[in-house]
Amino acid sequence: GEMRIAVLGNGSMGSLFGSYLSLCNDVTLIGVISEQIADIQKNGTVIREKDGDRHFCPKAVMSGNFEGRADLVICFVKGYITELSLTQNRSIIGPDTYLLTFQNGAGHEEILRKFTDDRHIIIGTTQHNACVENGVVIHGGWGINSIGRPDGSTDGLEQVRDAFISAGFETVISDSVMKSIWKKLLTNTTVST
C-alpha cells in the first residue's frame, strides 16, 4: 500500500529518491532553503536519466512544516545536521514511524536512537548516485539498495522494501547491512589515504 514518506534533505540524493518514490507514495521533500522548496512546490523536480529528462511532482515543505506523522522518514541530509533536522521535524515521528538513513559513513543509528527505538531504525546502503547541475538532478549510477536493522533483524521491513521496488529501485532486505557499511568505510579509507 501507499506510504506517507518524508525525505529530510532535498539535495541530489533526497530529490532522486523522493521523486521516484512519489510515483506510488505520498512523498514530501523537507529542506531549509526557501527558494528551493518554493521551486519544487511550483515546478516539481527534474531527474536527468541517460535517455532524457523525467519530471516528478513530490510535495515540498520547509523544515518543521510537515503536517502530521510520516510512515517513513528518510535521512538524506549531511551527517552533521541529522540531529538538528530530526529535532526540527520531531512531530512527524510517531510510534510506528520508521527512520531510514542512507547517509554515508557509520554511526548514524546512534543519532536515530534519540528519536525512536531500535525496531524502527533502518540502515540502508545504496549504489545509486546523483549530482545537481542548474537545478536538474543528474542520475549518475544505478544499482541495488540494501536495507536492514542495526541488530540484523529483518522482520516487518517488507513494506519499506516494496515501496522502493515499486518506485523502480532494486532493493533487498539484508541481515548484515552494518557489515557492508563498515566494509565500505574501510575500503574508502584505504583508497583515499
Tab-separated table of C-alpha atoms in Angstrom:
chain	number	residue	atom	x	y	z
A	1	GLY	CA	0.000	0.000	0.000
A	2	GLU	CA	0.885	3.662	-0.292
A	3	MET	CA	3.213	5.052	2.366
A	4	ARG	CA	3.436	8.595	3.688
A	5	ILE	CA	7.139	9.369	3.268
A	6	ALA	CA	9.119	12.385	4.447
A	7	VAL	CA	12.557	12.898	2.906
A	8	LEU	CA	14.898	15.020	5.023
A	9	GLY	CA	17.136	16.880	2.601
A	10	ASN	CA	16.233	17.967	-0.931
A	11	GLY	CA	19.749	17.673	-2.360
A	12	SER	CA	20.670	15.332	-5.210
A	13	MET	CA	20.043	12.022	-3.430
A	14	GLY	CA	16.991	13.172	-1.466
A	15	SER	CA	15.442	14.543	-4.654
A	16	LEU	CA	16.329	11.415	-6.634
A	17	PHE	CA	14.741	9.022	-4.142
A	18	GLY	CA	11.863	11.339	-3.236
A	19	SER	CA	10.965	11.864	-6.898
A	20	TYR	CA	10.778	8.192	-7.836
A	21	LEU	CA	9.077	7.239	-4.552
A	22	SER	CA	6.417	9.895	-5.270
A	23	LEU	CA	5.171	7.806	-8.222
A	24	CYS	CA	3.414	5.374	-5.848
A	25	ASN	CA	3.540	7.102	-2.456
A	26	ASP	CA	2.670	10.355	-0.713
A	27	VAL	CA	6.151	11.924	-0.609
A	28	THR	CA	7.276	15.250	0.847
A	29	LEU	CA	10.781	16.662	0.451
A	30	ILE	CA	11.855	18.674	3.502
A	31	GLY	CA	14.521	21.360	3.121
A	32	VAL	CA	15.881	24.549	4.639
A	33	ILE	CA	16.400	26.790	1.595
A	34	SER	CA	13.111	28.554	0.882
A	35	GLU	CA	13.853	29.294	-2.812
A	36	GLN	CA	14.499	25.608	-3.492
A	37	ILE	CA	11.352	24.496	-1.668
A	38	ALA	CA	9.216	27.118	-3.464
A	39	ASP	CA	10.667	25.962	-6.786
A	40	ILE	CA	9.770	22.298	-6.117
A	41	GLN	CA	6.273	23.329	-4.959
A	42	LYS	CA	5.754	25.258	-8.203
A	43	ASN	CA	7.703	23.253	-10.807
A	44	GLY	CA	8.321	19.803	-9.309
A	45	THR	CA	11.668	18.064	-9.797
A	46	VAL	CA	13.578	17.017	-12.902
A	47	ILE	CA	15.730	13.883	-12.953
A	48	ARG	CA	18.084	13.546	-15.915
A	49	GLU	CA	18.435	9.924	-16.997
A	50	LYS	CA	20.582	8.631	-19.870
A	51	ASP	CA	17.512	8.544	-22.107
A	52	GLY	CA	16.270	12.043	-21.219
A	53	ASP	CA	14.656	14.149	-18.508
A	54	ARG	CA	11.853	12.880	-16.275
A	55	HIS	CA	9.548	15.220	-14.414
A	56	PHE	CA	8.092	14.474	-10.951
A	57	CYS	CA	5.759	16.229	-8.530
A	58	PRO	CA	6.658	15.343	-4.947
A	59	LYS	CA	5.390	17.705	-2.252
A	60	ALA	CA	7.907	20.015	-0.577
A	61	VAL	CA	7.887	21.928	2.723
A	62	MET	CA	10.333	23.900	4.820
A	63	SER	CA	11.872	22.043	7.763
A	64	GLY	CA	9.406	21.989	10.669
A	65	ASN	CA	6.307	22.473	8.480
A	66	PHE	CA	5.343	18.861	7.702
A	67	GLU	CA	1.765	18.252	8.891
A	68	GLY	CA	1.006	15.127	10.904
A	69	ARG	CA	3.007	11.902	11.041
A	70	ALA	CA	5.038	10.051	8.436
A	71	ASP	CA	5.152	6.258	7.976
A	72	LEU	CA	8.764	6.533	6.860
A	73	VAL	CA	11.359	9.277	7.320
A	74	ILE	CA	14.422	9.017	5.058
A	75	CYS	CA	17.545	10.942	6.109
A	76	PHE	CA	19.488	12.398	3.203
A	77	VAL	CA	20.846	15.477	4.973
A	78	LYS	CA	24.572	15.864	5.642
A	79	GLY	CA	25.558	13.754	8.640
A	80	TYR	CA	26.442	16.680	10.885
A	81	ILE	CA	22.919	18.172	10.680
A	82	THR	CA	20.998	14.897	11.124
A	83	GLU	CA	20.180	15.538	14.771
A	84	LEU	CA	19.142	19.153	14.140
A	85	SER	CA	16.975	18.117	11.207
A	86	LEU	CA	15.243	15.334	13.165
A	87	THR	CA	14.747	17.687	16.140
A	88	GLN	CA	13.126	20.350	13.940
A	89	ASN	CA	10.809	17.686	12.496
A	90	ARG	CA	10.295	15.591	15.631
A	91	SER	CA	6.485	15.914	15.387
A	92	ILE	CA	6.431	13.785	12.206
A	93	ILE	CA	7.873	10.776	14.067
A	94	GLY	CA	5.139	8.640	15.619
A	95	PRO	CA	5.431	5.324	17.484
A	96	ASP	CA	5.092	3.423	14.176
A	97	THR	CA	7.321	5.668	12.049
A	98	TYR	CA	10.407	4.067	10.527
A	99	LEU	CA	13.577	6.175	10.399
A	100	LEU	CA	15.815	5.179	7.493
A	101	THR	CA	19.271	6.554	6.817
A	102	PHE	CA	21.106	6.166	3.510
A	103	GLN	CA	23.837	8.560	4.643
A	104	ASN	CA	27.472	7.721	4.013
A	105	GLY	CA	29.625	6.649	6.924
A	106	ALA	CA	28.834	4.788	10.127
A	107	GLY	CA	27.308	5.612	13.499
A	108	HIS	CA	24.120	7.292	12.269
A	109	GLU	CA	21.997	4.820	14.234
A	110	GLU	CA	23.285	6.419	17.462
A	111	ILE	CA	21.576	9.683	16.476
A	112	LEU	CA	18.409	7.941	15.274
A	113	ARG	CA	18.169	6.188	18.669
A	114	LYS	CA	17.434	9.572	20.257
A	115	PHE	CA	14.198	9.726	18.244
A	116	THR	CA	12.869	6.160	18.113
A	117	ASP	CA	13.508	2.586	19.263
A	118	ASP	CA	15.831	0.090	17.543
A	119	ARG	CA	12.910	-1.710	15.914
A	120	HIS	CA	12.095	1.410	13.904
A	121	ILE	CA	15.648	2.216	12.814
A	122	ILE	CA	16.626	1.125	9.311
A	123	ILE	CA	20.141	1.440	7.946
A	124	GLY	CA	20.449	1.492	4.190
A	125	THR	CA	23.223	1.362	1.629
A	126	THR	CA	22.708	2.369	-1.980
A	127	GLN	CA	24.729	2.041	-5.165
A	128	HIS	CA	22.793	4.895	-6.770
A	129	ASN	CA	24.491	8.240	-7.133
A	130	ALA	CA	23.413	11.649	-8.339
A	131	CYS	CA	24.532	15.249	-8.517
A	132	VAL	CA	22.731	18.545	-9.131
A	133	GLU	CA	23.552	20.884	-12.007
A	134	ASN	CA	21.454	24.021	-12.562
A	135	GLY	CA	18.565	22.615	-10.560
A	136	VAL	CA	18.495	19.360	-12.518
A	137	VAL	CA	19.324	16.119	-10.706
A	138	ILE	CA	21.668	14.044	-12.846
A	139	HIS	CA	21.216	10.363	-12.038
A	140	GLY	CA	24.736	9.032	-12.499
A	141	GLY	CA	24.731	5.450	-11.317
A	142	TRP	CA	22.129	2.751	-10.799
A	143	GLY	CA	22.480	-0.251	-8.538
A	144	ILE	CA	20.998	-2.057	-5.574
A	145	ASN	CA	19.677	-0.689	-2.294
A	146	SER	CA	20.147	-2.793	0.779
A	147	ILE	CA	18.147	-2.143	3.968
A	148	GLY	CA	18.270	-3.695	7.417
A	149	ARG	CA	18.383	-3.035	11.127
A	150	PRO	CA	21.494	-2.412	13.221
A	151	ASP	CA	20.835	-5.675	15.136
A	152	GLY	CA	20.378	-7.709	11.942
A	153	SER	CA	16.664	-8.416	12.403
A	154	THR	CA	14.661	-8.197	9.182
A	155	ASP	CA	11.008	-8.845	10.063
A	156	GLY	CA	8.471	-6.173	9.168
A	157	LEU	CA	10.654	-4.380	6.622
A	158	GLU	CA	8.763	-5.727	3.595
A	159	GLN	CA	6.528	-2.673	3.189
A	160	VAL	CA	9.534	-0.354	3.060
A	161	ARG	CA	11.345	-2.640	0.609
A	162	ASP	CA	8.238	-2.885	-1.595
A	163	ALA	CA	7.861	0.923	-1.670
A	164	PHE	CA	11.370	1.172	-3.147
A	165	ILE	CA	10.772	-1.672	-5.579
A	166	SER	CA	7.522	-0.125	-6.836
A	167	ALA	CA	9.468	3.122	-7.389
A	168	GLY	CA	11.901	1.248	-9.642
A	169	PHE	CA	14.726	0.802	-7.126
A	170	GLU	CA	16.049	-2.742	-6.835
A	171	THR	CA	16.063	-3.254	-3.061
A	172	VAL	CA	16.922	-6.170	-0.798
A	173	ILE	CA	16.455	-6.710	2.933
A	174	SER	CA	19.780	-7.647	4.497
A	175	ASP	CA	20.641	-9.102	7.907
A	176	SER	CA	24.210	-7.789	7.628
A	177	VAL	CA	23.792	-4.205	6.487
A	178	MET	CA	26.167	-2.970	9.220
A	179	LYS	CA	28.882	-5.255	7.848
A	180	SER	CA	28.535	-3.706	4.390
A	181	ILE	CA	28.760	-0.209	5.860
A	182	TRP	CA	31.960	-0.982	7.737
A	183	LYS	CA	33.366	-2.745	4.694
A	184	LYS	CA	32.571	0.288	2.512
A	185	LEU	CA	34.041	2.617	5.135
A	186	LEU	CA	37.262	0.634	5.410
A	187	THR	CA	37.583	0.356	1.621
A	188	ASN	CA	37.103	4.102	1.196
A	189	THR	CA	39.626	4.851	3.935
A	190	THR	CA	42.204	2.555	2.389
A	191	VAL	CA	41.732	4.029	-1.082
A	192	SER	CA	41.749	7.678	-0.037
A	193	THR	CA	44.907	7.671	2.124
